[in-house]
Coordinates of C-alpha atoms in Angstrom, one line a residue:
M1497 CA 6.6 -7.5 -3.8
F1498 CA 6.1 -4.1 -2.0
G1499 CA 4.0 -2.8 0.8
F1500 CA 1.1 -1.2 -1.0
C1501 CA 0.2 -4.4 -2.7
G1502 CA -2.1 -5.1 0.2
V1503 CA -3.8 -1.7 0.2
L1504 CA -6.9 -1.8 2.4
A1505 CA -10.3 -1.6 0.7
A1506 CA -11.2 1.3 3.0
A1507 CA -9.1 3.5 0.7
F1508 CA -11.3 2.6 -2.2
W1509 CA -14.4 4.1 -0.6
A1510 CA -12.7 7.5 -0.4
V1511 CA -13.3 8.1 -4.1
A1512 CA -16.8 9.4 -3.5
T1513 CA -15.7 11.9 -0.9
A1514 CA -12.5 13.4 -2.3
S1515 CA -12.9 17.1 -2.8
S1516 CA -11.2 19.2 -5.4
A1517 CA -7.4 18.9 -5.9
P1518 CA -5.8 20.3 -2.7
T1519 CA -3.4 23.2 -2.9
E1520 CA -1.3 22.5 0.2
S1521 CA 2.3 21.5 -0.4
V1522 CA 2.5 19.1 2.5
I1523 CA 1.1 15.8 3.5
R1524 CA 0.7 14.4 7.1
V1525 CA 2.0 10.9 7.6
L1526 CA 1.3 8.8 10.6
L1527 CA 4.6 7.3 11.7
S1528 CA 3.4 5.5 14.8
E1529 CA 1.1 5.4 17.8
T1530 CA 2.9 4.2 21.0
R1531 CA 2.0 3.8 24.7
G1532 CA 5.5 4.6 25.9
P1533 CA 8.0 7.5 25.6
V1534 CA 9.7 8.4 22.4
R1535 CA 13.0 10.2 21.8
V1536 CA 12.9 13.0 19.2
R1537 CA 16.1 14.1 17.6
D1538 CA 17.4 16.7 15.2
W1539 CA 20.2 15.0 13.3
D1540 CA 22.0 18.3 12.6
A1541 CA 22.2 19.1 16.3
P1542 CA 24.5 17.5 18.9
G1543 CA 23.2 15.3 21.7
K1544 CA 20.6 12.6 22.0
G1545 CA 17.5 14.7 21.4
I1546 CA 14.5 15.1 23.7
L1547 CA 12.6 12.4 25.5
L1548 CA 8.8 12.9 25.2
E1549 CA 6.6 11.0 27.7
P1550 CA 2.9 10.7 28.0
V1551 CA 1.7 11.8 31.4
S1552 CA -1.6 12.6 33.0
G1553 CA -2.9 15.7 31.4
G1554 CA -0.5 15.9 28.5
L1555 CA 3.2 15.5 27.6
R1556 CA 6.5 15.8 29.3
A1557 CA 9.7 16.8 27.4
D1558 CA 12.8 15.9 29.4
L1559 CA 10.8 16.0 32.6
R1560 CA 9.1 19.4 31.8
P1561 CA 5.3 19.6 31.1
V1562 CA 4.7 20.9 27.6
G1563 CA 0.9 20.6 27.1
E1564 CA -0.8 18.1 24.8
L1565 CA 0.9 18.9 21.5
W1566 CA 4.6 19.3 20.8
R1567 CA 6.1 20.3 17.4
F1568 CA 9.6 19.9 16.2
S1569 CA 11.3 20.6 12.8
G1570 CA 14.6 20.4 11.1
R1571 CA 16.4 19.2 7.9
L1572 CA 16.4 15.6 9.2
V1573 CA 14.5 14.6 12.3
S1574 CA 13.5 11.4 13.9
A1575 CA 11.1 9.9 16.5
G1576 CA 12.5 6.4 16.8
P1577 CA 14.6 4.8 14.1
L1578 CA 13.0 6.5 11.1
R1579 CA 14.7 9.7 9.8
V1580 CA 12.4 12.0 8.0
R1581 CA 12.3 15.4 6.4
G1582 CA 10.0 18.2 7.5
G1583 CA 8.4 18.5 10.9
L1584 CA 7.2 16.1 13.6
E1585 CA 4.1 16.5 15.6
V1586 CA 3.7 14.5 18.8
Q1587 CA 0.3 14.5 20.4
R1588 CA -1.1 13.1 23.6
I1589 CA -3.9 10.6 22.8
P1590 CA -5.8 8.4 25.3
T1591 CA -3.6 5.4 24.5
G1592 CA -0.3 7.2 24.6
L1593 CA 1.4 9.2 21.9
R1594 CA 0.6 9.8 18.2
I1595 CA 3.6 10.8 16.0
V1596 CA 2.9 12.5 12.7
N1597 CA 5.4 13.7 10.1
E1598 CA 4.3 16.8 8.2
V1599 CA 6.4 16.7 5.0
K1600 CA 6.5 18.3 1.6
I1601 CA 4.8 16.0 -0.9
E1602 CA 7.8 15.7 -3.2
D1603 CA 9.9 14.6 -0.2
Y1604 CA 7.1 12.2 0.7
V1605 CA 7.2 10.7 -2.8
A1606 CA 11.0 10.3 -2.6
G1607 CA 10.7 8.6 0.8
T1608 CA 8.1 6.2 -0.4
L1609 CA 9.2 5.4 -3.9
G1610 CA 12.3 3.5 -2.7
Q1611 CA 10.2 1.3 -0.5
E1612 CA 7.6 0.4 -3.2
I1613 CA 9.8 -0.3 -6.2
Y1614 CA 13.3 -1.4 -7.0
S1615 CA 15.5 1.7 -7.5
D1616 CA 17.6 0.0 -10.3
W1617 CA 14.5 -0.5 -12.5
D1618 CA 14.0 1.3 -15.8
P1619 CA 13.7 5.1 -15.3
E1620 CA 10.3 5.1 -17.1
A1621 CA 8.9 2.5 -14.6
L1622 CA 10.3 4.6 -11.7
K1623 CA 8.6 7.7 -13.2
A1624 CA 5.3 5.9 -13.5
Q1625 CA 5.5 4.7 -9.9
A1626 CA 6.4 8.3 -8.8
V1627 CA 3.2 9.6 -10.4
V1628 CA 1.1 6.8 -8.9
T1629 CA 2.6 7.4 -5.4
R1630 CA 1.9 11.1 -5.6
S1631 CA -1.6 10.5 -6.9
Y1632 CA -2.6 8.2 -4.1
A1633 CA -1.2 10.6 -1.5
M1634 CA -3.2 13.5 -3.0
H1635 CA -6.3 11.4 -3.1
Q1636 CA -6.0 10.4 0.6
R1637 CA -5.1 14.0 1.5
A1638 CA -8.3 15.2 -0.1
R1639 CA -10.3 12.4 1.6
N1640 CA -8.8 12.9 5.1
R1641 CA -8.4 16.6 5.1
A1642 CA -10.1 17.0 8.4
E1643 CA -8.4 14.0 10.1
P1644 CA -5.3 14.1 12.3
Y1645 CA -3.3 12.6 9.4
H1646 CA -3.7 11.9 5.7
V1647 CA -1.9 8.6 5.2
G1648 CA -0.2 5.8 7.2
S1649 CA 3.4 4.7 6.8
G1650 CA 2.9 0.9 6.6
T1651 CA 1.4 -1.7 4.2
G1652 CA -2.2 -0.5 4.8
S1653 CA -1.3 2.6 2.9
Q1654 CA 2.1 3.2 1.1
V1655 CA 5.2 2.1 2.9
Y1656 CA 7.2 5.2 3.9
G1657 CA 10.9 5.0 4.5
G1658 CA 11.7 8.6 5.0
A1659 CA 15.1 10.1 4.1
D1660 CA 16.9 6.8 4.3
A1661 CA 14.8 5.3 1.4
E1662 CA 16.1 8.0 -1.0
S1663 CA 18.6 7.5 -3.7
P1664 CA 19.9 9.4 -6.8
E1665 CA 17.7 7.2 -9.1
I1666 CA 14.7 7.8 -6.9
W1667 CA 15.1 11.6 -6.8
S1668 CA 15.7 11.6 -10.6
A1669 CA 12.2 10.0 -11.1
V1670 CA 10.6 12.4 -8.6
R1671 CA 12.1 15.5 -10.2
A1672 CA 11.3 14.4 -13.7
T1673 CA 7.6 14.1 -12.7
Q1674 CA 7.4 16.9 -10.1
G1675 CA 3.9 17.9 -9.4
E1676 CA 2.3 15.4 -11.8
Y1677 CA -0.6 13.3 -10.7
L1678 CA -3.5 11.3 -12.3
A1679 CA -6.9 12.9 -12.2
Y1680 CA -10.3 11.7 -13.1
E1681 CA -13.0 14.3 -13.5
R1682 CA -10.5 16.9 -12.1
E1683 CA -10.1 15.0 -8.8
P1684 CA -6.9 13.0 -7.8
A1685 CA -7.5 9.4 -8.8
L1686 CA -7.3 6.4 -6.5
A1687 CA -4.1 5.1 -8.1
V1688 CA -3.8 1.7 -6.5
F1689 CA -1.2 -0.8 -7.7
H1690 CA 0.2 -4.2 -7.0
S1691 CA 3.3 -6.3 -7.7
A1692 CA 2.2 -8.7 -10.4
S1693 CA -1.1 -9.4 -12.0
G1694 CA -0.6 -12.9 -13.3
G1695 CA -1.4 -11.8 -16.8
Q1696 CA -4.7 -10.0 -16.2
T1697 CA -5.4 -7.2 -13.8
A1698 CA -8.6 -7.1 -11.7
S1699 CA -11.3 -4.5 -11.8
A1700 CA -12.1 -2.5 -8.7
E1701 CA -15.7 -3.8 -8.9
E1702 CA -14.7 -7.5 -8.7
V1703 CA -12.3 -6.9 -5.8
W1704 CA -14.0 -4.1 -3.8
G1705 CA -17.6 -4.3 -5.1
Q1706 CA -17.7 -0.8 -6.6
A1707 CA -16.8 0.1 -10.2
L1708 CA -14.4 2.9 -11.1
P1709 CA -14.1 3.6 -14.8
Y1710 CA -10.3 3.8 -14.7
L1711 CA -9.8 0.7 -12.6
V1712 CA -10.8 -2.0 -15.0
S1713 CA -9.4 -5.4 -16.0
I1714 CA -6.7 -5.4 -18.7
E1715 CA -4.3 -7.9 -20.1
V1716 CA -0.7 -7.6 -19.0
R1717 CA 2.3 -9.0 -20.9
G1718 CA 5.9 -9.5 -19.9
E1719 CA 5.7 -10.3 -16.2
E1720 CA 7.7 -13.5 -16.5
D1721 CA 10.6 -12.0 -14.6
S1722 CA 8.5 -11.6 -11.5
P1723 CA 9.2 -14.2 -8.8
D1724 CA 5.5 -14.4 -8.3
T1725 CA 4.5 -15.3 -11.9
Y1726 CA 4.0 -18.8 -10.7
W1727 CA 3.9 -19.8 -7.0
R1728 CA 2.9 -22.8 -4.9
A1729 CA 1.9 -23.0 -1.3
T1730 CA 1.4 -26.3 0.5
I1731 CA -0.9 -26.0 3.5
S1732 CA -1.6 -28.9 5.8
R1733 CA -5.2 -29.8 6.4
T1734 CA -4.7 -29.0 10.1
K1735 CA -3.3 -25.5 9.4
L1736 CA -6.1 -24.8 6.9
G1737 CA -8.6 -25.9 9.5
R1738 CA -7.1 -23.5 12.0
A1739 CA -7.3 -20.6 9.5
L1740 CA -10.9 -21.4 8.9
A1741 CA -11.6 -21.3 12.6
T1742 CA -10.3 -17.7 12.8
L1743 CA -13.1 -16.9 10.4
G1744 CA -15.6 -18.6 12.6
V1745 CA -15.9 -21.6 10.3
Q1746 CA -16.0 -25.1 11.9
V1747 CA -16.4 -28.0 9.4
G1748 CA -14.5 -30.7 11.2
P1749 CA -11.6 -32.6 9.6
L1750 CA -11.2 -31.3 6.0
R1751 CA -12.0 -33.6 3.1
D1752 CA -12.1 -31.3 0.2
A1753 CA -11.5 -27.7 -0.9
R1754 CA -12.1 -26.1 -4.2
V1755 CA -12.8 -22.7 -5.9
V1756 CA -16.6 -22.5 -6.5
E1757 CA -16.8 -19.0 -8.0
R1758 CA -14.4 -16.8 -10.0
S1759 CA -14.3 -13.2 -11.1
G1760 CA -14.1 -11.9 -14.6
S1761 CA -10.3 -11.8 -14.5
G1762 CA -10.2 -15.4 -13.3
R1763 CA -9.5 -14.7 -9.6
A1764 CA -11.1 -16.9 -6.9
L1765 CA -14.1 -15.2 -5.4
R1766 CA -15.4 -18.0 -3.1
V1767 CA -13.9 -21.2 -1.9
G1768 CA -15.9 -24.2 -0.8
F1769 CA -14.8 -26.5 2.0
R1770 CA -16.2 -30.0 2.8
G1771 CA -15.5 -31.3 6.2
A1772 CA -16.5 -34.3 8.3
R1773 CA -19.2 -32.4 10.1
A1774 CA -20.3 -29.6 7.7
N1775 CA -19.7 -27.8 4.4
H1776 CA -19.0 -24.1 4.1
I1777 CA -18.2 -21.4 1.5
V1778 CA -15.9 -18.5 2.4
E1779 CA -14.8 -15.4 0.5
A1780 CA -11.4 -16.0 -1.1
R1781 CA -10.0 -12.6 0.1
A1782 CA -11.0 -13.5 3.7
L1783 CA -9.3 -16.9 3.3
R1784 CA -6.1 -15.2 2.0
D1785 CA -6.1 -12.8 4.9
A1786 CA -6.5 -15.7 7.4
I1787 CA -3.7 -17.7 5.9
G1788 CA -1.4 -14.8 5.2
E1789 CA -0.9 -12.6 2.2
S1790 CA 2.7 -13.7 1.9
V1791 CA 1.6 -17.4 1.7
I1792 CA -1.4 -17.0 -0.6
R1793 CA 0.1 -14.2 -2.8
S1794 CA -3.0 -13.5 -4.8
T1795 CA -6.5 -14.8 -5.3
L1796 CA -5.6 -16.0 -8.8
F1797 CA -5.2 -19.6 -7.7
E1798 CA -6.5 -23.2 -8.0
I1799 CA -6.4 -25.8 -5.2
R1800 CA -5.0 -29.3 -5.6
P1801 CA -5.7 -31.9 -2.8
E1802 CA -2.9 -34.1 -1.4
P1803 CA -3.2 -36.8 1.3
D1804 CA -2.3 -34.5 4.2
A1805 CA -2.5 -31.1 2.6
F1806 CA -3.9 -28.8 0.0
V1807 CA -1.6 -27.1 -2.6
F1808 CA -2.6 -23.7 -3.7
V1809 CA -1.1 -23.0 -7.2
G1810 CA -1.3 -19.5 -8.3
S1811 CA 0.1 -16.5 -10.2
G1812 CA 0.6 -12.9 -9.4
H1813 CA 1.0 -11.0 -6.1
G1814 CA -1.4 -8.5 -4.6
H1815 CA -5.0 -7.5 -5.1
G1816 CA -4.5 -7.1 -8.8
V1817 CA -6.2 -3.7 -9.2
G1818 CA -4.5 -0.8 -11.0
M1819 CA -0.9 -0.9 -12.2
S1820 CA 1.1 -4.1 -12.2
Q1821 CA 4.6 -3.0 -11.2
W1822 CA 6.3 -5.9 -13.0
G1823 CA 4.0 -5.2 -16.0
A1824 CA 5.1 -1.5 -15.9
Q1825 CA 8.8 -2.6 -15.8
A1826 CA 8.2 -4.9 -18.8
M1827 CA 6.6 -2.1 -20.8
A1828 CA 9.5 0.3 -19.9
L1829 CA 12.0 -2.3 -21.1
R1830 CA 10.1 -2.5 -24.4
G1831 CA 10.5 1.3 -24.9
T1832 CA 7.2 2.5 -23.5
D1833 CA 7.4 5.9 -21.7
Y1834 CA 5.8 6.5 -18.3
R1835 CA 2.9 8.5 -19.7
Q1836 CA 1.8 5.5 -21.9
I1837 CA 2.3 3.1 -19.0
L1838 CA 0.0 5.2 -16.9
D1839 CA -2.6 5.5 -19.7
T1840 CA -2.6 1.7 -20.1
F1841 CA -3.2 0.9 -16.5
Y1842 CA -5.5 3.8 -15.6
P1843 CA -7.6 4.4 -18.8
G1844 CA -9.6 7.6 -18.8
T1845 CA -7.5 9.5 -16.3
A1846 CA -5.5 12.6 -17.2
L1847 CA -1.9 13.3 -16.3
V1848 CA -1.9 16.9 -14.9
R1849 CA 0.6 19.0 -13.1
G1850 CA 0.0 20.8 -9.8
G1851 CA 0.5 18.1 -7.1
S1852 CA 3.2 20.2 -5.4
Q1853 CA 1.5 23.5 -5.5

């Protein structure tokens, strides 16, 4: 359903390197890296802003050399179409320009929450997502403390919409949970989430190969309202063969495809293909990436052959680890508060305050 459903496994490995809970009040968000110029604007000031261009040896602002790093701040600023709070940092890099937004963490949560969950959902579900969003940001900030930025702004991280993603409902959830984050052994937890689990979440171990005590498989009730509770994807044998080719697999015209190994939560781990020239087994996650995550919405699927195609019949959307957003909404509608929702999906973590300090 939302951007972070496809969080990269690279974020998982951060857990071993995250240092103690950071005290800074800001987070650095990569907005974009571009080869060409960008116009930076203060929305409270008249005019069209300043044109920044990459040139040999540094940057040029409205035709004037300004060195290799340029900073700009205001109530609402932009570099391109996205309006954000805080400050912008434009840096000359070998490929062009890197644009980073340095923003207070509560403003970041507000600018992300509206991109990752429906703002008209139950307030307790919104609060749970606010804590999860803040926790992930703090985890990545601790991990990437020495890097040029802490988090991205797209689907490989959490989708960040800046000031235009805010709403009264979103800010209500942010303020109600201000500074709260999930911690495990006093460190910010890797609070990953997904849209819908298909009835059973996955453990971190089965998806990413390394166990975390608070990312285990649990049963989820009440996801029936999710559009991804049941889904079907019909993929022609030719298209499936092309997807396999991108993985370096050449088996000839496809004759059969089936799941040959499943995880503890029932998700496909490996898929076997029988072709006219060879047989081959591929990782289910790699196959999903090759076909497209919007087509194969999760690895909780089975495969049914048809004369000219294979039908993938599945349930859920996303990697399945951590909080199911539709499951959280169902719990909220049953009267569960956000603290209990978080305790259910991240057992063994502690809800602590201090994320905005």
